[in-house]
Coordinates of C-alpha atoms and ligand atoms in Angstrom, one line a residue:
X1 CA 64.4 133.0 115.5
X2 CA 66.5 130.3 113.6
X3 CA 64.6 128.4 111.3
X4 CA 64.8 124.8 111.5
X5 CA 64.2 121.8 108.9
X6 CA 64.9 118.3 108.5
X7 CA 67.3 116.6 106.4
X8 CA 67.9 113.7 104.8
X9 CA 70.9 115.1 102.7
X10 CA 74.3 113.0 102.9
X11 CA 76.6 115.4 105.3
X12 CA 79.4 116.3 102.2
X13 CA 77.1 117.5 99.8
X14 CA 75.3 119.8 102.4
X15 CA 75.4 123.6 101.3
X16 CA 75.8 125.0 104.7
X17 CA 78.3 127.6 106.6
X18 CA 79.2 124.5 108.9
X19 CA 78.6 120.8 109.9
X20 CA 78.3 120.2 113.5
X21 CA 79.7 117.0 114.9
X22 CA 79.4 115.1 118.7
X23 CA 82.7 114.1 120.5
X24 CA 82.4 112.5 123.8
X25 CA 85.2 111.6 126.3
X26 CA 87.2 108.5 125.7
X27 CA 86.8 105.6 128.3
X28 CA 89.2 105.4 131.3
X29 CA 90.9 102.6 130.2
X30 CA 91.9 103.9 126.5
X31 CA 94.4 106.6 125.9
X32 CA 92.1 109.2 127.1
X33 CA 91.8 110.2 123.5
X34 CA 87.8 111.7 122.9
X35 CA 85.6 109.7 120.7
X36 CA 83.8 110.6 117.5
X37 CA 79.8 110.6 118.1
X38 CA 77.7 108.6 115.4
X39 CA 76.5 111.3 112.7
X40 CA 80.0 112.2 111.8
X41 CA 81.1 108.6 109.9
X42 CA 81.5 110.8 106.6
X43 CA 83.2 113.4 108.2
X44 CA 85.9 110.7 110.0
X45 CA 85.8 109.0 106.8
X46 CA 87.3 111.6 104.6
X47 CA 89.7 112.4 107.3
X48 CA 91.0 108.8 106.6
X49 CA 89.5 107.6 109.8
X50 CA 91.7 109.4 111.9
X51 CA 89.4 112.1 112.9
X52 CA 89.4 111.2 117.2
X53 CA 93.4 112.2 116.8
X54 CA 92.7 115.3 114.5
X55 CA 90.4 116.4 117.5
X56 CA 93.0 114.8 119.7
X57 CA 95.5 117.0 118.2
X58 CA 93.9 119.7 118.5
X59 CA 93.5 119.4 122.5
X60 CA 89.9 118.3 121.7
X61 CA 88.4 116.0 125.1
X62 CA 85.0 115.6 124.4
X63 CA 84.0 117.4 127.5
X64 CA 80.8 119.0 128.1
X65 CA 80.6 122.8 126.8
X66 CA 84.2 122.2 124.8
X67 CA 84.0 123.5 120.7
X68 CA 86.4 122.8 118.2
X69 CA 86.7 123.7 114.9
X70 CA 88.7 122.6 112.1
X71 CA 88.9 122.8 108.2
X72 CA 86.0 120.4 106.7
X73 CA 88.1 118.1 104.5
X74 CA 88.7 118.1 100.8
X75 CA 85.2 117.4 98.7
X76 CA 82.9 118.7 101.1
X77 CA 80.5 121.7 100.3
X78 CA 80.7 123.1 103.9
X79 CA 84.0 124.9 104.6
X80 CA 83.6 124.4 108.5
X81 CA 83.3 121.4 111.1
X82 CA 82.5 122.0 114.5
X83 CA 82.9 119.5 116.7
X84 CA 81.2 119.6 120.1
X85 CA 82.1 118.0 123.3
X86 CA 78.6 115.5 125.0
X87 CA 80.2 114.3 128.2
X88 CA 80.4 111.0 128.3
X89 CA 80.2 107.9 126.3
X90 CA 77.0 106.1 127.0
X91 CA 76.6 102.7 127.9
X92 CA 76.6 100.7 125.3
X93 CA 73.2 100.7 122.7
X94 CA 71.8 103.7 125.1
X95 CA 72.1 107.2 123.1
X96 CA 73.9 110.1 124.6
X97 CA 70.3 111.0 126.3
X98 CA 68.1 114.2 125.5
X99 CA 70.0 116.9 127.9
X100 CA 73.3 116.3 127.0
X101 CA 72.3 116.7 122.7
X102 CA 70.5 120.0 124.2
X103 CA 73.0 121.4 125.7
X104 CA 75.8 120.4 122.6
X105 CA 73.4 121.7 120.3
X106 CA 73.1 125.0 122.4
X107 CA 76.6 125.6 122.4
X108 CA 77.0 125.2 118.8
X109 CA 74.1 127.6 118.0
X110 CA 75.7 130.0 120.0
X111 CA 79.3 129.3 118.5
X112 CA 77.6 129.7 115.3
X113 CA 76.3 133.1 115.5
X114 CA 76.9 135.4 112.8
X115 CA 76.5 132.1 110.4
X116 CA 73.8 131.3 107.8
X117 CA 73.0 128.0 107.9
X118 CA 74.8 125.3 110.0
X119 CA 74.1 121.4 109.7
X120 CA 73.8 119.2 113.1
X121 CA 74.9 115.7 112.3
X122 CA 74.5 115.3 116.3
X123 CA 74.0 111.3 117.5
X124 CA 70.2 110.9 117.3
X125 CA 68.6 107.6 118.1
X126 CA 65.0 108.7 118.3
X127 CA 62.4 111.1 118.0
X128 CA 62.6 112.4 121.3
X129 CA 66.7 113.2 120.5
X130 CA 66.0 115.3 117.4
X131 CA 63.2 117.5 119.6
X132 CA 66.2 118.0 122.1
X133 CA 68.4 119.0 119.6
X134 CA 65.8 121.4 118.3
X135 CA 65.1 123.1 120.9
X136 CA 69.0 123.2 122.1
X137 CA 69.3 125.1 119.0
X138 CA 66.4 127.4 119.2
X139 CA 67.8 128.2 122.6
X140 CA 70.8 128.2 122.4
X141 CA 71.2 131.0 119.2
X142 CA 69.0 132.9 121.4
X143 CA 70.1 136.7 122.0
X144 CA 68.3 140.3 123.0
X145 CA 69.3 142.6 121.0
X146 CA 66.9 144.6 121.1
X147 CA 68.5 148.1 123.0
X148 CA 71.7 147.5 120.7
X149 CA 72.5 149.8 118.2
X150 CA 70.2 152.6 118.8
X151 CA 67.4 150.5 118.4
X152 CA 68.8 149.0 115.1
X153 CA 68.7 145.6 116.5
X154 CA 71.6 143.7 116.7
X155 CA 74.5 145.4 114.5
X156 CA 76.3 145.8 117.6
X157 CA 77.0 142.0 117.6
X158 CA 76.6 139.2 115.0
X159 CA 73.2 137.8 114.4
X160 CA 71.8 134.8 115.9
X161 CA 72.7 131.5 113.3
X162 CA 69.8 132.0 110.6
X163 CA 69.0 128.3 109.7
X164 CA 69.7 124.9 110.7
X165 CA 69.2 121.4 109.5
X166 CA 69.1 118.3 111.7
X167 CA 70.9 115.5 109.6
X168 CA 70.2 112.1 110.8
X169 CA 66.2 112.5 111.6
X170 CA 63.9 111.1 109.9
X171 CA 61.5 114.1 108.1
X172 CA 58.8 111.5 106.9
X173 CA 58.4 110.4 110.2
X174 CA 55.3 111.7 112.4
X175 CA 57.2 110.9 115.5
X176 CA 60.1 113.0 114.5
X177 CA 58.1 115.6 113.0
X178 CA 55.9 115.8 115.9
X179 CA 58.9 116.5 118.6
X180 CA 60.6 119.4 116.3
X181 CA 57.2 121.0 116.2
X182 CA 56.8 120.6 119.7
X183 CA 60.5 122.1 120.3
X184 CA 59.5 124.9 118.1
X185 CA 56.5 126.1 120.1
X186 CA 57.9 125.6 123.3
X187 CA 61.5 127.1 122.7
X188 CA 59.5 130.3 120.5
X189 CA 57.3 131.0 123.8
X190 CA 60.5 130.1 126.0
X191 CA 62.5 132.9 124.0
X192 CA 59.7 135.2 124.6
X193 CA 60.0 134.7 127.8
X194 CA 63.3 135.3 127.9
X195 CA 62.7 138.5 125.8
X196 CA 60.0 140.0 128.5
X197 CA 62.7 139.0 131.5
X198 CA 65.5 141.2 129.8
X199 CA 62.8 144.0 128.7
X200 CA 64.3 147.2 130.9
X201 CA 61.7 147.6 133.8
X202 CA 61.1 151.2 132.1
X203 CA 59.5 149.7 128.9
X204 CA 57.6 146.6 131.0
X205 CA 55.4 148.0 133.9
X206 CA 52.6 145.4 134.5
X207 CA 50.2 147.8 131.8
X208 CA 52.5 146.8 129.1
X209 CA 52.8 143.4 130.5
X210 CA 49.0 142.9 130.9
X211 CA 49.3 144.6 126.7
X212 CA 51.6 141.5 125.3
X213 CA 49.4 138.7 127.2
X214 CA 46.4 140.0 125.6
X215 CA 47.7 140.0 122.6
X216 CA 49.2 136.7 122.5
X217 CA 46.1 135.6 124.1
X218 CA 44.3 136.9 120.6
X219 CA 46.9 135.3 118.5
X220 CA 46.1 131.9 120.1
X221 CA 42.4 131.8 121.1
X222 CA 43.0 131.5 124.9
X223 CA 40.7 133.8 127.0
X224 CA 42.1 136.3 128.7
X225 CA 40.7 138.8 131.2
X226 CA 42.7 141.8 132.8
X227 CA 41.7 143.2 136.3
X228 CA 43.3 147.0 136.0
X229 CA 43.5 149.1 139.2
X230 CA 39.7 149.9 139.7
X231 CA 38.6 145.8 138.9
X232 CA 41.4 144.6 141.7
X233 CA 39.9 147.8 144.5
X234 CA 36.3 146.5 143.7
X235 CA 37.5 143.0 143.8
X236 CA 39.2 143.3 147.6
X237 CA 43.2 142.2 146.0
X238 CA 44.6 144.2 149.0
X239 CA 47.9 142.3 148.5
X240 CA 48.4 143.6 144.7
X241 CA 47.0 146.7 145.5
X242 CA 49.1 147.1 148.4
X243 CA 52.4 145.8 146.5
X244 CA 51.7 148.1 143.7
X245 CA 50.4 151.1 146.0
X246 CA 54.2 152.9 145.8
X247 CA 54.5 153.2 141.7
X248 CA 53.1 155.5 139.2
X249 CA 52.3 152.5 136.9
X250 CA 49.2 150.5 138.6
X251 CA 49.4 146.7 139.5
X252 CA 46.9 143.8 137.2
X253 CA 45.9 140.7 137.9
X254 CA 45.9 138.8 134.6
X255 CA 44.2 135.9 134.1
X256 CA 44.6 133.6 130.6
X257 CA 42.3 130.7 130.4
X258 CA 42.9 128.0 127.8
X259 CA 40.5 125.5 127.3
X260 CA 40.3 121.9 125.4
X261 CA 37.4 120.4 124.8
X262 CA 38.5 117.0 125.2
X263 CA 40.0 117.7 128.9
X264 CA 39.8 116.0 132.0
X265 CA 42.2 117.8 134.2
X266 CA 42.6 121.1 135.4
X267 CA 45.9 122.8 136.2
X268 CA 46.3 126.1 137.3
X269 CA 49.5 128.1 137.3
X270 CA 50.5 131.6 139.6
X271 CA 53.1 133.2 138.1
X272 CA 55.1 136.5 140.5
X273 CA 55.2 139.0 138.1
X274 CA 57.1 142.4 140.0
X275 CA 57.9 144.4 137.0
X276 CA 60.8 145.9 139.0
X277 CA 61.6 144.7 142.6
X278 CA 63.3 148.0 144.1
X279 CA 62.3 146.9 147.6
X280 CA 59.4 149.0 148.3
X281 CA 60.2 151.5 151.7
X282 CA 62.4 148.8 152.5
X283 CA 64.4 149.6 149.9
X284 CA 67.1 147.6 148.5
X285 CA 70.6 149.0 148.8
X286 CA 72.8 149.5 145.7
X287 CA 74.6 146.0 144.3
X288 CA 71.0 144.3 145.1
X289 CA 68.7 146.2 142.9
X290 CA 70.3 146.2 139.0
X291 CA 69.3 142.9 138.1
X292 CA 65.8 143.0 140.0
X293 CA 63.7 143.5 136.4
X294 CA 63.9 140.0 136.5
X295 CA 61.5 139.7 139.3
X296 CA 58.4 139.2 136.7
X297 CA 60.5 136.0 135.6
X298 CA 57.6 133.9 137.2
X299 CA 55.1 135.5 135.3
X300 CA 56.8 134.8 132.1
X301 CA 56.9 131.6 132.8
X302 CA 53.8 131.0 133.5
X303 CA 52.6 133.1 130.1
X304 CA 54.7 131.1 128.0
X305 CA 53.8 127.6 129.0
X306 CA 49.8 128.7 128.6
X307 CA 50.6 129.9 125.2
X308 CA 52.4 126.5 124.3
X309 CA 49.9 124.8 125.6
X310 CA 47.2 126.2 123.4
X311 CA 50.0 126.1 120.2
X312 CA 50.5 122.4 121.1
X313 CA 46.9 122.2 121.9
X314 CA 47.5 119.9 124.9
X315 CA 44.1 118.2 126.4
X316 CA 43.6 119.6 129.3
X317 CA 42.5 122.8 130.7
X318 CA 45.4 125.6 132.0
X319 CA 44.5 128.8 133.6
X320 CA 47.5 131.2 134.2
X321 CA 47.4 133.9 136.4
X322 CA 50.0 136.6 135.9
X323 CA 50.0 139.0 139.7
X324 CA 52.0 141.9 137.9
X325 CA 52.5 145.2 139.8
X326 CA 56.0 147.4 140.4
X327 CA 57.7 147.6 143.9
X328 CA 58.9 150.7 144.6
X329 CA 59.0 153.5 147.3
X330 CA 56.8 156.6 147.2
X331 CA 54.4 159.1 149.6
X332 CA 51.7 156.5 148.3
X333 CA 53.5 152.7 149.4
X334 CA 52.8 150.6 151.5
X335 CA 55.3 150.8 154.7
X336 CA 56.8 148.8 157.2
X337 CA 53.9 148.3 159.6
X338 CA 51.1 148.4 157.3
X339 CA 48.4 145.5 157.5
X340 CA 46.8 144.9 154.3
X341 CA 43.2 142.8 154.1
X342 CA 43.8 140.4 151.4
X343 CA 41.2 139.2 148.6
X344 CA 41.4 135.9 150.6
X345 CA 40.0 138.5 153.9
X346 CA 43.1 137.2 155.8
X347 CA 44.8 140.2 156.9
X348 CA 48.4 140.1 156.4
X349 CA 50.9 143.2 158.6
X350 CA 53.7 144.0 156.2
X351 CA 56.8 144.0 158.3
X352 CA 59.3 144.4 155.5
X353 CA 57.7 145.4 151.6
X354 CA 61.1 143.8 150.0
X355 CA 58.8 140.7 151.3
X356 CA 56.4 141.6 148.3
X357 CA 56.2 138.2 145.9
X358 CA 54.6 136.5 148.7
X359 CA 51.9 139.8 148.8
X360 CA 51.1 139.5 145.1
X361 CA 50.9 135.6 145.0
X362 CA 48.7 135.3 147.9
X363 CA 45.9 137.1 145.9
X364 CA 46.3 134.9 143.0
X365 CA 46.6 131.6 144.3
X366 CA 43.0 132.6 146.1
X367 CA 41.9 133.4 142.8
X368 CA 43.0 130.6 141.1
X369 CA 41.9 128.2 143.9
X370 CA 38.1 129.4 143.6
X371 CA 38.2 127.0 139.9
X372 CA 38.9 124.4 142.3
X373 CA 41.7 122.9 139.8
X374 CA 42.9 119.9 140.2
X375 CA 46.2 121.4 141.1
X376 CA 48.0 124.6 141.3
X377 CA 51.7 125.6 140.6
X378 CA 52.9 129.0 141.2
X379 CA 56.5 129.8 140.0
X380 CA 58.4 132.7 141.5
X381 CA 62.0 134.8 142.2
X382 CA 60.9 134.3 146.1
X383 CA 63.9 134.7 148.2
X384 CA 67.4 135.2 148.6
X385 CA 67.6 132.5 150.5
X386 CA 66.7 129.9 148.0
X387 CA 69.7 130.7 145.5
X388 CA 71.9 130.8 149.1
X389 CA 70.5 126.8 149.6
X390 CA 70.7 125.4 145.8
X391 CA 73.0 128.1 143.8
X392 CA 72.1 129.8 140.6
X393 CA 71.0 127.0 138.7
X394 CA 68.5 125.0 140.5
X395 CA 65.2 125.8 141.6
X396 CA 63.5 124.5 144.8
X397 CA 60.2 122.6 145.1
X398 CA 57.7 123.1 147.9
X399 CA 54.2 121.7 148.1
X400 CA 51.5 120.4 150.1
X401 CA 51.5 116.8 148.7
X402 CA 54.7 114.5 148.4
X403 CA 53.3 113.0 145.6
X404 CA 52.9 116.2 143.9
X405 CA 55.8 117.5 144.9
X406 CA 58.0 113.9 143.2
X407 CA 55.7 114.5 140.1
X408 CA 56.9 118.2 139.7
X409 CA 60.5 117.4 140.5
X410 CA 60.0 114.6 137.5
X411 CA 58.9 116.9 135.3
X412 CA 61.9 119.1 135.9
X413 CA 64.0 116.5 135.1
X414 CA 62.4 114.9 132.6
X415 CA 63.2 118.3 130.2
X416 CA 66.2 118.5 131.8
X417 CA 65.9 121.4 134.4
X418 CA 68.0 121.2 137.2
X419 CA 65.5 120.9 140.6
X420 CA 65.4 119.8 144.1
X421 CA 62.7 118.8 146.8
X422 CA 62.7 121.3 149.8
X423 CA 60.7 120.9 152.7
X424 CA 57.8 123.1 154.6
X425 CA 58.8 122.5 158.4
X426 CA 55.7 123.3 160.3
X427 CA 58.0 124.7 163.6
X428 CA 58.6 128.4 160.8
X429 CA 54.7 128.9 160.9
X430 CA 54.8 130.6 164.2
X431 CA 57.7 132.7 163.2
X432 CA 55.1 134.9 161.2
X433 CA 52.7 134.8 163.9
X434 CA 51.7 139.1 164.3
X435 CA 50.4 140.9 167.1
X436 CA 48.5 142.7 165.2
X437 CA 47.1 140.6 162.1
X438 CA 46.1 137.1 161.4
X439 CA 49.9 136.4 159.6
X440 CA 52.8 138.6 159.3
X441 CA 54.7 138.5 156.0
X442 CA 58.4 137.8 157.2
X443 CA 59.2 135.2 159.6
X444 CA 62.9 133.5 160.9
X445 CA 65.9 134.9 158.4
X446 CA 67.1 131.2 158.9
X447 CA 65.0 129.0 156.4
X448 CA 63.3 132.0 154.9
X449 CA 62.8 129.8 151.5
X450 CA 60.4 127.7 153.3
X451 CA 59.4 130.5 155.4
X452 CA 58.0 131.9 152.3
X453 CA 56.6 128.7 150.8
X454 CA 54.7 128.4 154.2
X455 CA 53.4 132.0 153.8
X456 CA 52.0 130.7 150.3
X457 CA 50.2 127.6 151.5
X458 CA 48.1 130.0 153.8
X459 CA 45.9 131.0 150.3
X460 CA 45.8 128.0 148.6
X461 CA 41.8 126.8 149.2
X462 CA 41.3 123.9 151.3
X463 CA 41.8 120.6 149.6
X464 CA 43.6 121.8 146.6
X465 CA 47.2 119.9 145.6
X466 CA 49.7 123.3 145.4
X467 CA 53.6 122.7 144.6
X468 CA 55.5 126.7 144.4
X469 CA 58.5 126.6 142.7
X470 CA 61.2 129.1 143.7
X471 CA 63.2 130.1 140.8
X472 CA 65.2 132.8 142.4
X473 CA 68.5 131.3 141.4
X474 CA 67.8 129.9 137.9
X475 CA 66.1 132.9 136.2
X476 CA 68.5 135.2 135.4
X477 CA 71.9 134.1 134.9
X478 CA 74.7 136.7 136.0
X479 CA 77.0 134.5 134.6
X480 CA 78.6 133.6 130.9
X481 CA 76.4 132.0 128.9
X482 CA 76.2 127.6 129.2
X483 CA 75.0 124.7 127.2
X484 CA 71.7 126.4 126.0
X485 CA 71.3 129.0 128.5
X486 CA 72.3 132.8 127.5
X487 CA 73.4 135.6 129.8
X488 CA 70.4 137.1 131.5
X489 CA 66.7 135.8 131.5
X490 CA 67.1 132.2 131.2
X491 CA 63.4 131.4 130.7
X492 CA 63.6 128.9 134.3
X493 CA 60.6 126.6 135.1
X494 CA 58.5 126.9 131.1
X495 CA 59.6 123.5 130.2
X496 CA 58.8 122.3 133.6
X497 CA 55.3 123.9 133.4
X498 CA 54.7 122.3 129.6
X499 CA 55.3 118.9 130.7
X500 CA 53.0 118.8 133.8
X501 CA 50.3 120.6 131.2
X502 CA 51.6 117.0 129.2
X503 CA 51.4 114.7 131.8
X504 CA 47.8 116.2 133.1
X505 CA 46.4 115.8 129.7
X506 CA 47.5 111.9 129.8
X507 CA 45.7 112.1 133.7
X508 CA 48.2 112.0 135.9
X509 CA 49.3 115.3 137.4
X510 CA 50.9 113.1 140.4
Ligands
BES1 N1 62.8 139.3 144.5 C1 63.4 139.1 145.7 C2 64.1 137.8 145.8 C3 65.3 137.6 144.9 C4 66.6 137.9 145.3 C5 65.1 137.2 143.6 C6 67.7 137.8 144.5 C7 66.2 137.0 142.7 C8 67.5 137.3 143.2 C9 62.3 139.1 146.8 O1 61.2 139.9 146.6 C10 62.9 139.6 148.1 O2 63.4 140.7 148.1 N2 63.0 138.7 149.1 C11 63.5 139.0 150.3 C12 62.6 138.5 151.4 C13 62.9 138.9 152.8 C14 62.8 140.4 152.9 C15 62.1 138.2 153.8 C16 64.9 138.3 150.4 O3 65.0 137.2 149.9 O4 65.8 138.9 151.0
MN2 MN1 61.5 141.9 147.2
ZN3 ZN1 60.8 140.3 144.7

């Protein structure tokens, strides 16, 4: 990953490949020409002070996303300045705001690949700004490589930017140094996320899965424990079992516990981890499958915001459950008709196995909810119909507690993760009402978000808070690459899941 320092170095005497500068949008009432962003005074300087028409010139706006590059001027050790559009001016004394220096920073990472070292002389006015440009960076050079080339890693394409330094932050400073350490753990375990998501579903069945928790688990000193096939038949998990029945590589319930000693909440986390979602006997027809190794996105998530928990060493206790088994159809899957007895002993009749996520999270969620934390989040690619109500780019909250549900959706937008309240109408319960078991596991097509989400809230133990986030839209992006976000796994819900671990070791999860 890009390596990141601190510097207090004067921009034209800075040895680097490039220097990246802000440009925002010029107000209304001007000429509409953009505006130079505070960290680039030297840079305007030595163009004379006439840099905003340089950029002008150049058909430069300011707008978000927008690069522009353009010969560093005479005397400067860099050859290159990038200028990068932030939206906006903000109002006045206010900075430009954490998501807007994330996603600049992103896109210059990613503009920059193939470079050395680049310099960020982005606006910062705090701490808090130079974490957000850290981890823009971090995420934003982000690529997978890893299939390119033979194997050879990369030569196919250029290499992510090496090294940046953040000019303008203040290295002595704990505050300052304390938010680009926190970016660094959270965008390294965020990129390795990412990394599992775009892992071909022939190289990540839930065995290999289970294999990279442990050892992470090691690395860190959280506790895990692995329930393999035999464990989860002994243990009654008819839903993973059942999920996993129709693939040669068996389902596993992993469960990583990380504990502080000075903590005073508990949070629990389910993550959906389907290695590969092929639909089961309900199979999914061509155009809906390719992209489905992305079902375990939930799963990542969850893994990576333990392990920056324990890397940040957070106060407060978080137990992660990853329910990781492969969908697929076979002489030994489940079918259409089935009723499986789950490890809750609710007995649940399978009328469609695409309908699996639900299956495997129900198991989990009764798991987690027999540590009676003080609250559970599970975080899954749920349903089609959740990216059909908020698009591909935000995730929906469900939950059984308003409150809980407003401090999740703060989280979200607190680290800048685009999120939105849905509801759990009580009328969709009956809809999954079976003839032959206690719940059946598909209900109306209209609503079938919630539908889902109501399915869930059956297995969460009485008197627990539970919010599910469904991050079917978010987690794998189809699309060109934006701000900080790449092509493919995007890493959705991680810094979400970091910040309530944050604001449950300062007490309040709601
Ligand atoms: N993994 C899918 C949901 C999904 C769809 C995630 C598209 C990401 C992109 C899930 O297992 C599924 O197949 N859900 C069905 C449920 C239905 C059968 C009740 C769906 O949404 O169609
Ligand atoms: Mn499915
Ligand atoms: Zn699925």
């Amino acid at each position: 990953m890009t390596a990141l320092t601190l510097s207090t170095a004067a921009v034209p005497g800075l040895r680097a490949d490039a220097i990246v500068i802000g440009v925002a949008k010029g107000s209304a009432s001007k000429s509409g020409a953009p505006v130079v962003a505070p960290g680039a005074e030297a840079v305007d300087q030595a163009y004379d002070g006439r840099l905003a028409g340089v950029l002008e010139t150049l058909g430069a706006s300011g707008a978000e996303g927008e690069v522009t590059k353009l010969p560093a001027p005479a005397g400067f050790k860099a050859p290159l300045v990038v200028a990068v559009g932030l939206g906006a001016q903000p109002e006045k004394d206010a900075g430009y705001g954490t998501e807007a220096l994330r996603k600049a920073a992103g896109v210059a990472a990613r503009t920059l690949a193939g470079s050395k070292k680049a310099a960020f002389a982005l606006p910062l006015t705090d701490a808090a700004d130079a974490g957000a440009v850290a981890e823009g960076v971090l995420l934003g050079a982000y690529s997978f490589d890893a299939y390119k080339d033979n194997g050879n890693g990369g030569k196919n394409g250029k290499a992510p930017l090496a090294e940046a330094a953040l000019v303008g932050g203040k290295p002595r400073d704990k505050a300052y140094k304390a938010a680009v350490e926190r970016a660094t753990a959270v965008a390294e375990e965020l990129n390795r996320a990412r990394d599992l998501i775009n892992t071909p579903p022939n190289d990540l069945n839930p065995e290999a899965f289970a294999a990279v928790a442990q050892a992470a688990a090691k690395e860190h000193g959280i506790k895990v424990q692995v329930l393999d096939e035999k464990a989860l038949t002994k243990g009654g998990y008819g839903g993973i079992l059942g999920v996993g029945a129709g693939s040669a590589s068996g389902p596993r319930l992993v469960k990583l516990s990380y504990t502080s000693s000075k903590a005073k909440k508990h949070l629990a986390l389910v993550g959906k981890g389907i290695t590969y979602d092929s639909g089961g006997i309900s199979l999914k027809p061509a155009g809906h499958n390719e992209t489905m190794k992305c079902d375990m996105s939930g799963a990542a998530a969850v893994f990576a915001a333990v392990v920056a928990a324990a890397r940040l060493g957070l106060e407060v206790n978080v137990t992660g459950w990853l329910a990781l088994a492969e969908n697929m159809p076979s002489g030994s899957a489940t079918r259409p008709g089935d009723v499986l007895r789950m490890y809750s002993g609710k007995t649940v009749e399978v009328l469609n196995t695409d309908a699996e996520g639900r299956l495997v999270l129900a198991d989990a969620l009764w798991a987690a909810s027999q540590e009676k934390p003080d609250a559970i989040v599970d975080v899954a690619t749920l349903t089609g119909a959740m990216m059909l109500a908020l698009g591909s780019r935000t995730f929906g909250i469900m939950a059984n507690d308003d409150a809980f549900r407003s401090a999740v959706h703060e989280a979200a937008e607190e680290v800048g993760e685009p999120a939105w309240p849905m509801p759990l109408p009580e009328h969709l319960r009956k809809g999954m009402d079976s003839a032959t078991a206690d719940i059946a596991n598909m209900g109306e097509r209209m609503g079938g978000g919630l539908v889902a989400g109501l399915f869930l809230r059956e297995f969460v133990g009485e008197g627990i808070t539970w919010a599910h986030l469904d991050i079917a839209g978010p987690a794998f992006n189809e699309g060109g690459p934006f701000g900080y976000t790449p092509k493919g796994g995007t890493g959705s819900a991680v810094r979400t899941l970091v910040r309530l671990a944050e604001r449950a070791a300062s007490g309040d999860l709601s």
